[in-house]
């Protein structure tokens, strides 16, 4: 396709505003799939994505659109994930396009991620076409939302396209706006190849597939390509486009988005953001890449059944093939046995991986409490990252500790603002800004990430009856008064339950977890102490009384068959118990204690 007939665009929106539905309508309108093939949302292909209605990986489709001006245009659409955890993937998709469709729900208006996405699109130099969706809803207020977009996003109200992605109303309006308002890509087919590596994943039949945006030059089957950062070279087996099915083409030229399949062994060899060039005629310079994605939340995953350890390792390795932002390393815990310390982009990412392990790989797992990455400055001057609270050395060897902070934007109805501000203050938040958009307030806070992974999002949702929206970005590290709280059962530390907290919250959280464990640990023949401590200093204590005489009696008296049944049951239960000195703790107690509320 000649350059002037190509348009590359992303769809950006707050979650649930109708991005994926619109993508499906566009695919349908351009006849890329037959009605039979259009079942459900085409782009949200992973089972979990469909079920939860979220998009995790950015997906892409090439469409052909005969416009009213008589030209036939090639449109490359990139769907983007809508959740904060995956903001990183949004920026990748944007780098591959010249423009964005900004979808806003006409009954909801501008939300936290609408703004976050718009700022990213502006940063990527995008032309933005605002689309007001769901105007079929009786609660839609297109006039109000149009003005809101003008006021906060700065896009003139008369430039919005009103649609219903659900009923298909005015989809043509969107296509015409794309063709006439977005700029065509630039590039020179004769120049040395510069292809931006946008994403890569593992396909069971074809091996590693890379998604690329060609900026300059041309690539075809048989070429020898070179990854400019990694230095490795590969023979190209196939190049193609997504229709959305993978379809081979002769070559990919400037402005085009497609895939290269080149006998690459591992996804890890494809650095997202790298520039692909030709080995025999390399480009002089690499394209500006992306910042690498770093996991910000870590937790331990342990198989409930110790025999599942190898299966867990294999499953994690498989997930990692398609998700370079997910990390794992082996870990041992006295309480939970052999498992893995795993790193995630955020809490949703963690939940998704956990759910996939249980669903697709049939694994029963215990997850330890999520923790952020701390930076330890040792007294001897060395600096170290801490991924696991259990590895925290004695504070006497630590000069100081730094913790990660975030900058969070929260949008909420005026009525719920009070409790939301209180929550932020309780979590050590510092207010940076408070403004209004109609009757919605937008509060900008700096918060320690540690306080956010600890049930912040759930609290926010319940305080605002589900109406608050939330977005955040990392905002550096700061020295902080942090302590490691150990939990001791019968004077033995239980490593899986130790956690890091700000000194001011240590007592409250220590007390809560001790009280909970007292409920969860079965009584023993003797009294046991359940304690929370900082170093050798006990900060909270509960005592679990001994089993009373008549309860023990039941196990001994009575008829033989009943007694045998009881013993069998106990044996079964033993498998799920962990020994702590003289005390056995059921796995279920860990599970419940780790699920703080
Ligand atoms: P995404 O999270 O932005 O991808 O949003 P989805 O496309 O998954 O849509 C979220 C929900 O809104 C789904 O239940 C859709 O059926 C619904 N929806 C999308 N577009 C419209 C629309 O134009 N009108 C109405 N009434 N519902 C819509
Ligand atoms: Mg979606």
XYZ file of C-alpha atoms and ligand atoms in Angstrom:
626
model
C 0.000 0.000 0.000
C 1.301 3.493 -0.810
C 2.099 5.474 2.335
C -0.606 8.090 1.846
C -3.274 5.380 2.038
C -2.092 3.896 5.367
C -3.431 4.915 8.786
C -2.056 3.396 11.998
C -4.056 3.967 15.175
C -4.507 2.760 18.744
C -7.735 2.691 20.681
C -7.355 4.103 24.174
C -10.007 4.254 26.901
C -10.756 3.802 30.557
C -11.678 0.203 31.347
C -15.235 -0.773 30.273
C -15.778 2.305 28.130
C -16.113 0.085 25.056
C -12.703 -0.175 23.433
C -12.895 -3.854 22.546
C -16.508 -3.604 21.383
C -15.572 -0.746 19.043
C -12.602 -2.730 17.728
C -14.926 -5.597 16.891
C -17.352 -3.271 15.089
C -14.506 -1.830 13.006
C -13.335 -5.322 12.047
C -16.875 -6.255 11.107
C -17.467 -3.057 9.120
C -14.310 -3.663 7.110
C -15.336 -7.235 6.394
C -12.179 -8.781 7.802
C -14.179 -11.660 9.262
C -17.415 -13.349 8.348
C -20.327 -13.127 10.785
C -19.698 -16.714 11.842
C -16.104 -15.942 12.727
C -17.134 -12.866 14.700
C -18.083 -14.696 17.816
C -17.715 -12.626 20.941
C -14.965 -10.098 21.154
C -12.373 -11.098 18.636
C -9.470 -9.202 20.090
C -9.853 -10.364 23.682
C -8.809 -13.858 22.705
C -7.399 -15.327 25.898
C -10.111 -17.110 27.904
C -9.383 -15.068 30.994
C -9.486 -11.820 29.037
C -12.912 -12.642 27.698
C -14.273 -13.683 31.050
C -13.049 -10.649 32.923
C -13.682 -8.344 30.018
C -10.195 -6.928 30.108
C -7.489 -6.752 27.500
C -4.067 -7.804 28.712
C -1.870 -7.993 25.649
C -2.063 -5.396 22.934
C -3.499 -6.945 19.787
C -3.389 -5.783 16.243
C -5.477 -6.079 13.058
C -5.066 -4.872 9.468
C -8.287 -3.584 7.906
C -9.198 -2.474 4.392
C -11.577 0.468 4.141
C -13.051 1.875 0.916
C -13.607 5.509 1.978
C -16.149 7.989 0.633
C -13.360 9.811 -1.227
C -13.013 6.770 -3.508
C -9.650 5.632 -2.099
C -9.092 2.249 -0.522
C -7.225 2.684 2.766
C -5.236 0.206 4.828
C -5.956 0.700 8.524
C -3.792 -0.880 11.199
C -5.615 -1.037 14.503
C -3.893 -1.705 17.808
C -6.058 -2.528 20.772
C -4.459 -1.561 24.104
C -4.868 -2.884 27.646
C -7.009 -0.646 29.861
C -5.702 -1.467 33.335
C -3.021 0.526 35.178
C -0.839 -2.554 35.612
C -0.383 -2.690 31.867
C 0.254 0.998 31.197
C 3.642 -0.097 29.916
C 2.067 -2.119 27.112
C -0.038 0.897 26.159
C 3.068 2.992 25.564
C 4.452 0.281 23.282
C 1.349 0.213 21.136
C 1.316 3.988 20.892
C 4.890 4.049 19.613
C 3.766 1.977 16.626
C 1.019 4.411 15.534
C 0.453 8.002 14.397
C -2.918 8.537 16.058
C -5.411 7.407 18.694
C -9.130 6.944 19.002
C -10.016 8.140 22.476
C -13.150 6.281 23.550
C -15.180 7.862 26.361
C -18.375 6.370 27.782
C -21.047 9.079 27.337
C -22.832 8.005 30.513
C -19.672 7.994 32.675
C -17.443 10.728 31.334
C -13.719 11.201 31.727
C -12.075 8.807 34.228
C -8.589 8.490 35.733
C -7.283 6.216 32.968
C -8.862 8.335 30.242
C -6.545 11.114 31.343
C -3.521 8.871 31.862
C -3.953 7.465 28.346
C -4.456 10.874 26.769
C -1.236 12.131 28.330
C 0.603 9.102 26.960
C -0.886 9.696 23.490
C 0.110 13.370 23.559
C 3.610 12.378 24.599
C 3.742 9.997 21.625
C 2.829 12.972 19.344
C -0.477 11.427 18.396
C -3.341 13.062 16.599
C -6.359 12.236 18.810
C -9.917 11.590 17.611
C -12.354 11.631 20.567
C -15.232 9.153 20.296
C -18.287 9.354 22.565
C -19.548 5.812 23.000
C -22.757 4.303 24.434
C -24.992 7.145 23.281
C -27.757 4.511 23.024
C -27.953 4.475 26.835
C -30.747 6.546 28.390
C -28.204 7.786 30.947
C -25.898 9.112 28.216
C -25.101 12.816 28.495
C -23.111 13.520 25.334
C -23.336 17.306 25.742
C -21.915 17.256 29.269
C -19.156 14.764 28.442
C -18.202 16.671 25.279
C -17.629 19.781 27.377
C -15.731 17.748 29.922
C -13.389 16.470 27.202
C -12.842 20.038 26.019
C -12.243 21.262 29.554
C -9.852 18.584 30.862
C -8.370 17.049 27.739
C -8.315 20.229 25.675
C -9.863 18.738 22.535
C -12.580 21.009 21.047
C -16.101 19.718 21.762
C -17.165 19.896 18.112
C -14.546 17.322 17.102
C -16.114 14.331 18.876
C -17.730 11.474 16.974
C -20.879 10.148 18.680
C -21.417 6.393 18.383
C -22.860 3.265 19.886
C -20.376 0.445 19.511
C -23.047 -1.923 20.749
C -25.724 -1.137 18.152
C -23.215 -0.202 15.441
C -24.491 3.372 15.166
C -22.137 5.687 13.223
C -19.176 3.310 12.903
C -18.673 4.812 9.457
C -18.247 8.204 11.151
C -15.291 6.745 13.053
C -13.719 5.287 9.898
C -14.081 8.563 7.973
C -12.578 10.524 10.874
C -9.612 8.115 10.976
C -8.922 8.487 7.288
C -9.252 12.271 7.154
C -7.977 13.405 10.519
C -5.003 11.134 11.188
C -1.726 11.752 9.359
C -0.285 9.014 7.096
C 3.002 7.428 8.226
C 6.342 8.632 6.835
C 9.320 6.548 5.739
C 11.547 5.571 2.823
C 11.339 2.064 1.356
C 14.871 2.387 -0.081
C 16.511 3.295 3.244
C 18.229 0.648 5.441
C 15.677 -1.330 7.481
C 14.537 0.051 10.835
C 11.740 -2.014 12.347
C 10.532 -1.344 15.897
C 10.082 -4.555 17.892
C 6.731 -3.909 19.602
C 5.965 -7.293 21.144
C 6.862 -10.962 20.909
C 5.197 -14.173 21.948
C 5.484 -17.909 21.581
C 3.313 -19.829 19.140
C 3.209 -23.604 19.529
C 3.503 -24.207 15.781
C 5.640 -21.333 14.548
C 7.860 -20.642 17.551
C 8.644 -17.051 18.485
C 6.651 -14.414 16.595
C 7.679 -10.751 16.710
C 5.246 -7.900 16.151
C 6.964 -5.029 14.334
C 6.306 -1.558 13.006
C 8.438 -0.782 9.966
C 9.775 2.776 10.143
C 12.243 2.708 7.228
C 13.209 0.171 4.569
C 11.715 -3.188 3.772
C 11.937 -6.772 5.076
C 11.045 -10.010 3.279
C 11.332 -13.755 3.525
C 14.928 -14.955 3.161
C 16.491 -11.777 4.602
C 19.014 -12.046 7.395
C 17.909 -9.716 10.194
C 19.901 -8.345 13.098
C 18.611 -7.237 16.503
C 20.535 -3.987 17.032
C 20.694 -4.167 20.865
C 21.093 -7.901 21.285
C 23.396 -8.326 18.277
C 21.940 -11.722 17.308
C 21.093 -12.446 13.661
C 18.314 -14.672 12.284
C 17.041 -15.965 8.966
C 13.522 -14.726 8.126
C 11.115 -17.594 7.423
C 7.976 -15.569 6.941
C 6.601 -12.039 7.159
C 2.905 -11.285 7.375
C 0.003 -9.274 8.722
C -2.948 -9.907 11.048
C -6.308 -10.027 9.327
C -6.755 -10.723 12.325
C -5.658 -14.249 11.383
C -1.945 -14.438 10.569
C -1.586 -14.024 6.827
C 1.797 -14.158 5.022
C 2.706 -11.281 2.653
C 5.686 -10.841 0.263
C 7.281 -8.055 2.267
C 6.652 -5.385 4.882
C 7.504 -1.773 4.027
C 7.474 1.653 5.698
C 4.399 2.476 7.754
C 3.302 -1.147 7.936
C 2.583 -3.186 11.076
C 3.001 -6.942 10.878
C 4.954 -9.936 12.100
C 8.328 -11.501 11.422
C 8.873 -15.183 12.033
C 12.585 -15.971 12.082
C 13.523 -19.206 13.873
C 14.161 -17.309 17.090
C 14.523 -19.765 19.968
C 13.328 -17.779 22.976
C 11.148 -14.772 23.634
C 13.947 -13.575 25.913
C 16.120 -13.013 22.784
C 13.647 -10.387 21.568
C 14.041 -7.238 23.584
C 10.830 -5.302 23.191
C 11.795 -1.815 21.995
C 14.840 -3.114 20.098
C 15.359 -2.126 16.466
C 15.513 -4.848 13.821
C 17.717 -4.127 10.803
C 19.245 -6.103 7.924
C 22.542 -7.827 8.600
C 24.090 -6.983 5.207
C 22.915 -3.367 5.141
C 22.358 -2.240 8.728
C 20.824 1.078 9.770
C 23.241 3.567 11.315
C 21.167 4.226 14.395
C 18.636 2.299 16.452
C 15.186 3.805 17.013
C 14.511 5.287 20.433
C 13.360 2.220 22.422
C 11.221 1.882 25.523
C 12.068 1.834 29.185
C 12.194 -1.821 30.258
C 9.235 -3.024 32.315
C 10.197 -3.888 35.880
C 8.157 -5.968 38.290
C 7.056 -3.818 41.232
C 5.135 -6.365 43.292
C 6.569 -9.688 44.471
C 5.071 -12.647 46.279
C 5.922 -16.279 46.943
C 3.960 -19.043 45.207
C 4.106 -22.485 46.835
C 2.407 -25.709 45.757
C 0.007 -27.020 48.414
C 1.029 -30.484 47.332
C 4.856 -30.667 47.510
C 4.903 -33.140 44.583
C 3.711 -30.353 42.300
C 6.959 -28.397 42.571
C 8.380 -29.437 39.166
C 5.010 -28.973 37.534
C 4.885 -25.464 38.983
C 8.364 -24.697 37.625
C 7.359 -25.844 34.138
C 4.119 -23.899 34.235
C 5.841 -20.700 35.311
C 8.371 -21.133 32.516
C 5.545 -21.519 30.004
C 3.802 -18.362 31.199
C 7.080 -16.470 31.050
C 7.465 -17.407 27.369
C 4.651 -15.041 26.527
C 5.073 -12.513 29.253
C 8.548 -11.086 29.628
C 7.385 -8.758 32.410
C 6.708 -11.722 34.685
C 9.716 -12.941 36.725
C 10.353 -15.948 38.955
C 13.164 -17.520 40.977
C 13.253 -20.553 43.282
C 12.644 -19.941 46.971
C 12.495 -22.127 50.108
C 10.351 -21.456 53.131
C 10.370 -23.374 56.418
C 6.634 -22.902 56.601
C 5.637 -23.588 53.028
C 8.408 -25.738 51.603
C 9.794 -25.315 48.068
C 8.298 -22.668 45.844
C 9.067 -19.582 43.772
C 9.446 -15.895 44.416
C 7.525 -14.187 41.595
C 7.559 -10.586 40.323
C 4.597 -8.809 38.730
C 3.718 -5.450 37.186
C 0.943 -4.948 39.739
C -1.788 -6.653 41.716
C -4.015 -7.444 38.754
C -1.087 -9.001 36.931
C -0.435 -11.131 40.037
C -4.063 -12.203 40.232
C -4.177 -13.102 36.553
C -1.049 -15.251 36.714
C -2.336 -16.982 39.857
C -5.656 -17.664 38.205
C -4.043 -19.008 35.046
C -1.865 -21.363 37.105
C -4.896 -22.799 38.796
C -7.096 -22.874 35.719
C -4.824 -23.802 32.847
C -2.258 -25.809 34.776
C -4.470 -27.227 37.498
C -2.192 -26.187 40.344
C -3.260 -25.645 43.960
C -1.103 -22.849 45.312
C -0.493 -20.743 48.374
C 0.516 -17.162 47.679
C 2.320 -15.194 50.372
C 1.390 -11.566 51.025
C 2.444 -9.272 48.153
C 5.439 -7.082 48.871
C 7.132 -4.231 47.028
C 10.855 -3.928 46.254
C 12.830 -2.128 48.992
C 16.338 -0.803 48.656
C 18.613 -1.698 51.564
C 21.652 0.420 52.344
C 23.879 -1.749 54.534
C 26.117 -0.279 57.216
C 29.159 -1.410 55.182
C 28.070 0.805 52.277
C 26.709 -1.922 49.987
C 23.275 -1.517 48.430
C 20.834 -4.340 47.760
C 17.282 -4.826 46.465
C 14.980 -6.702 48.806
C 12.265 -8.792 47.135
C 11.311 -10.894 50.116
C 10.591 -9.613 53.661
C 11.916 -12.927 55.025
C 15.393 -11.994 53.699
C 15.547 -8.740 55.632
C 18.715 -8.693 57.775
C 18.793 -7.472 61.351
C 18.214 -3.714 61.435
C 21.531 -3.204 63.250
C 23.307 -4.070 59.978
C 21.223 -1.654 57.930
C 22.076 2.033 57.628
C 18.743 2.930 56.061
C 15.960 1.545 53.874
C 14.235 3.170 50.917
C 10.741 2.361 49.738
C 9.038 3.038 46.381
C 6.465 5.844 46.051
C 3.795 6.383 43.449
C 1.916 9.356 42.105
C -1.762 8.439 42.087
C -4.735 10.186 40.468
C -8.126 9.379 41.915
C -11.381 10.567 40.373
C -14.489 10.364 42.495
C -17.958 11.912 42.927
C -18.047 14.847 45.310
C -20.213 12.885 47.809
C -17.529 10.261 48.410
C -14.535 12.583 48.468
C -14.292 12.840 52.287
C -13.731 9.127 53.003
C -11.349 8.824 50.038
C -9.157 11.657 51.344
C -9.184 10.053 54.809
C -8.057 6.758 53.307
C -5.164 8.443 51.504
C -4.079 10.201 54.701
C -4.253 6.960 56.706
C -1.964 5.408 54.122
C 0.674 8.118 54.584
C -0.436 9.934 51.429
C 0.629 13.497 50.621
C -1.878 15.565 48.661
C -0.418 17.278 45.599
C -3.547 18.611 43.948
C -7.342 18.667 44.225
C -9.437 19.935 41.310
C -12.982 19.561 40.051
C -14.430 18.465 36.735
C -18.159 19.162 37.107
C -19.220 17.294 40.252
C -16.264 14.944 40.116
C -13.166 15.632 42.103
C -9.707 14.687 40.964
C -7.266 14.185 43.803
C -3.578 13.717 43.067
C -1.557 12.093 45.847
C 1.918 10.785 46.478
C 1.641 7.459 48.295
C 4.048 4.729 49.383
C 3.435 1.754 47.050
C 3.639 -0.527 50.088
C 0.383 1.009 51.408
C -1.321 0.534 48.052
C -0.568 -3.156 47.530
C -2.071 -3.627 50.964
C -5.813 -3.706 49.976
C -5.924 0.015 48.982
C -7.806 -0.561 45.753
C -10.511 -2.669 47.400
C -11.007 -0.079 50.127
C -11.230 2.694 47.565
C -13.874 0.813 45.612
C -16.008 0.066 48.643
C -15.714 3.610 50.070
C -16.954 5.057 46.796
C -19.484 2.321 46.004
C -17.388 1.319 43.048
C -17.337 4.791 41.484
C -13.795 5.938 42.164
C -11.279 5.416 39.410
C -7.593 5.152 40.075
C -4.399 5.417 38.119
C -0.795 5.535 39.206
C 2.777 5.788 38.055
C 5.998 5.050 39.905
C 7.525 8.136 41.464
C 10.938 7.244 42.853
C 12.330 5.895 46.112
C 12.560 7.582 49.518
C 14.175 6.773 52.822
C 11.600 5.571 55.332
C 11.240 4.263 58.874
C 10.480 0.657 57.960
C 10.629 -2.451 60.124
C 10.333 -6.152 59.555
C 7.626 -7.747 61.680
C 8.135 -11.442 62.424
C 5.343 -13.710 63.533
C 6.257 -16.364 66.118
C 4.179 -19.391 66.980
C 5.317 -21.110 70.161
C 8.451 -18.932 69.927
C 9.352 -20.222 66.436
C 9.352 -17.656 63.599
C 6.995 -18.463 60.709
C 8.898 -17.079 57.705
C 5.950 -16.996 55.312
C 4.091 -14.602 57.576
C 6.797 -11.995 58.115
C 6.193 -8.640 56.497
C 7.629 -5.134 56.189
C 5.637 -2.133 57.390
C 6.094 1.461 58.378
C 7.006 1.719 62.081
C 3.768 3.612 62.807
C 1.590 0.752 61.499
C 3.585 -2.119 63.038
C 1.557 -2.618 66.250
C -1.855 -2.466 64.575
C -0.955 -4.948 61.861
C 0.958 -7.211 64.236
C -2.023 -7.347 66.575
C -4.459 -8.076 63.747
C -2.462 -11.001 62.415
C -1.942 -12.529 65.918
C -5.663 -12.320 66.663
C -6.447 -13.975 63.371
C -3.972 -16.803 63.899
C -5.446 -17.459 67.333
C -8.753 -18.210 65.621
C -7.119 -20.364 62.964
C -4.622 -22.577 64.769
C -6.240 -25.621 66.393
C -5.754 -25.946 70.134
C -2.889 -28.204 71.211
C -2.282 -30.256 74.349
C -0.362 -27.306 75.798
C -0.700 -23.526 75.827
C 1.001 -21.692 72.953
C 2.029 -18.096 72.459
C 1.378 -16.294 69.182
C 3.555 -13.203 68.943
C 4.529 -10.408 66.598
C 7.986 -8.975 67.064
C 10.416 -6.444 65.683
C 13.849 -7.984 66.201
C 13.709 -9.350 69.734
C 11.042 -6.896 70.875
C 7.532 -8.373 71.115
C 4.912 -5.862 69.952
C 1.765 -8.012 70.086
C 0.818 -11.238 71.777
C -2.085 -13.698 71.951
C -2.259 -16.929 73.942
C -3.975 -19.998 72.600
C -5.276 -22.027 75.539
C -4.600 -25.781 75.858
C -7.112 -28.311 74.627
C -9.596 -29.062 77.408
C -9.614 -32.589 78.946
C -12.974 -33.752 77.580
C -12.020 -32.836 73.967
C -8.967 -35.111 74.247
C -11.087 -37.795 75.831
C -13.187 -38.078 72.691
C -10.179 -39.275 70.744
C -9.510 -42.125 73.126
C -12.857 -43.489 74.267
C -15.694 -44.658 72.017
C -16.025 -47.607 69.655
C -13.168 -48.914 67.550
C -14.450 -48.173 64.009
C -15.175 -44.570 64.899
C -11.725 -44.242 66.352
C -10.125 -45.656 63.206
C -12.039 -43.255 61.014
C -10.828 -40.415 63.166
C -7.242 -41.591 62.871
C -7.513 -41.880 59.085
C -8.900 -38.410 58.926
C -6.026 -37.144 61.002
C -3.529 -38.823 58.696
C -5.128 -37.146 55.686
C -5.001 -33.840 57.525
C -1.332 -34.347 58.431
C -0.298 -34.002 54.823
C -1.566 -30.465 54.940
C 0.089 -29.611 58.247
C 3.403 -27.911 58.829
C 5.465 -28.594 61.899
C 6.664 -25.632 63.994
C 8.682 -26.929 66.880
C 6.063 -28.845 68.800
C 3.159 -27.191 66.991
C 1.479 -28.257 63.785
C -0.210 -25.554 61.776
C -2.732 -26.386 59.040
C -2.059 -24.856 55.614
C -5.502 -23.318 55.755
C -4.318 -21.146 58.651
C -1.553 -19.661 56.488
C -3.938 -19.074 53.672
C -6.408 -17.252 55.863
C -3.759 -15.279 57.727
C -2.204 -14.136 54.476
C -5.571 -12.944 53.231
C -5.705 -9.863 55.427
C -8.855 -7.753 55.392
P -13.256 -2.164 27.217
O -12.922 -2.555 28.624
O -13.011 -0.699 26.983
O -12.627 -3.027 26.177
O -14.855 -2.299 27.101
P -15.719 -3.416 26.378
O -15.702 -3.240 24.893
O -15.336 -4.742 26.909
O -17.188 -2.980 26.864
C -17.538 -2.932 28.226
C -19.035 -3.146 28.381
O -19.773 -2.077 27.782
C -19.534 -4.419 27.690
O -20.510 -5.018 28.506
C -20.134 -3.914 26.389
O -21.158 -4.760 25.921
C -20.691 -2.564 26.808
N -20.750 -1.617 25.687
C -19.774 -1.318 24.818
N -20.191 -0.389 23.925
C -21.482 -0.102 24.247
C -22.459 0.785 23.690
O -22.254 1.508 22.712
N -23.668 0.813 24.311
C -23.957 0.057 25.399
N -25.169 0.148 25.928
N -23.064 -0.790 25.920
C -21.822 -0.879 25.372
Mg -11.349 -4.690 26.347
